[in-house]
């Protein structure tokens, strides 16, 4: 199984040298209803989406063929469209085709009558694909130089347009993009990838573009180029030329006797520099002419090839005197195919028009998951079953989303569990999983161009020692899962899946140890998220399910006595202090913490013992500031509480704290993972927990019945939290919230430790990892109870 395409038993039918052959996928069960292909002069790039029981939203895949083997590409696409496993499909399968080859090979594409062919404009598809990728894919855009490879860039809303796209295929097209669907071709050159490919074939005899690029690695262009130093003997500082600058591409051949034999690698490197420098200079001149500062380079010519990107970057930096940078894309070769694919998304559009969202289990449901029969109200007074754009779009300027001029009906996250790479490219390409709901930024998130929101607390990208620590920690944690499985504590459905997971995840960790930037910026959040993706990919969706049920049952049984103890405090201030202590004590019940897993296995940790192990000290705990705000300020109108673990954490920590808030008139939205991760509580589990708790406590029962307490999914299935990507339903519920509470080490320490908000915020967690504590200057088991007043008036 390869990312939704079942390649088990796949063969190439009738292998004959020099001929294109069928690719047979005998066990393919996932449905593919639409394929997009961008056929250029050199390469055909294919984008397709699979859907099935395990990927309800859909999964986007990327692959490519040389255009000389276009017949093989076409057969591959038809095999995909045939692989619907006999389903009753009323719509005709569709191939969205773009690029020059869409016209040249149209008859070949349409040789099966059951397949509909739609030809899309090449330039329109490219710009649409670029806009999609920079909005939907994290760490898509980066700069590159040899001394600082892959510096990832956040494409801010205010900087999005205008930009220039330099698409390098066989030739080069330069587009100025002023807005969504607003573009013009302003220039280009015939000296592109095809030029390099053709010349290198003539001069070296190589046939494969990858082999040609491989030659450049060991080549020395100074043996065939004429350098400034060859002419002047040194730098020509007066006009800003170094001795190492190229004065004449291939010019050194004439100076070094014409009958000398030159090495293929030296020739390849010289020609790569010649083509890339020429493109870079033309791109800069056009940017100057049109007043544009953002230059994206795309096209399959680049292919993540380090030397190519370095040369283009050098050219832009040189001609702009360091004022501009070349911007590259991890999916650079798939702009046209991606844009063509998303020209029509009928299911998503119909779902949006009907006000329906897809739940985590694939069923369509309206609005949010409500605890009781009372309908929760959004801040504008609409009931949370309505899906009007007014409830969301009217506040678009407040929520940190880019205004595109079109209705966004989908969101994607990149899944690296099955990752591919392009030749020797510096990065890897994951699959793009379509989320069950649109993902949007929290409106209260304070982010600006000067101080952009960054979810990750520690950037591991340029910290080799931290990289090694956390990769080794993930390896130890993975082996710990094997020990839990041996004890029968996990729900596996057989040992084979766990074995598959361990092999898959450890292989990713080995790759990241060798190439830390392979999957984008490395962070603790990324490593934890990758682990969950690998678990889900092999079918291990909720391995801690039995542990969560057992701990939840025990915690709910203890809830009445704990509430009675809390209610015994006559002072509301001291009652709230105890409740905060219990939230942190409950957060110690974390099966993701290697330091605490032993005590959890033995059952030697209870709430009192957990509370005693926690140390409260400045500057990490300023509970008195929060207590003072509650004592002396008006009651919070609406609180958004991001919860963490199941069991004692949510039952004995968070729910009693929430009970205090609702008793003081606050409407509370509990935000939980939409899908499982570790022992984190999910939306559906939390819904059941709150209903059960309401049966034993009148205050909670009244909050449930009155619609004062709401449960909603975050849209996430990871232990950490990116507040730029939340379920649209939760975003709608969050309008009007004047308090944001984030619970747990993954959500408040590994991520969002530095997050700022326009409203009051409270971060509650325990430093349960020594390295995380060291990074913050804390000690192991120090409390994080950080209250911060809002940075600006609530919008």
PDB file of C-alpha atoms in Angstrom, residues 284 316-324:
ATOM      1  CA  UNK A 284      15.630  40.205 -11.682  1.00  0.00           C
ATOM      2  CA  UNK A 316      19.085  37.380  -7.692  1.00  0.00           C
ATOM      3  CA  UNK A 317      21.230  38.373  -4.705  1.00  0.00           C
ATOM      4  CA  UNK A 318      24.030  39.640  -6.943  1.00  0.00           C
ATOM      5  CA  UNK A 319      21.907  41.774  -9.239  1.00  0.00           C
ATOM      6  CA  UNK A 320      19.694  43.134  -6.434  1.00  0.00           C
ATOM      7  CA  UNK A 321      22.729  43.879  -4.249  1.00  0.00           C
ATOM      8  CA  UNK A 322      21.310  41.708  -1.494  1.00  0.00           C
ATOM      9  CA  UNK A 323      17.862  43.352  -1.438  1.00  0.00           C
ATOM     10  CA  UNK A 324      15.906  40.408  -2.888  1.00  0.00           C
TER      11      UNK A 324
END
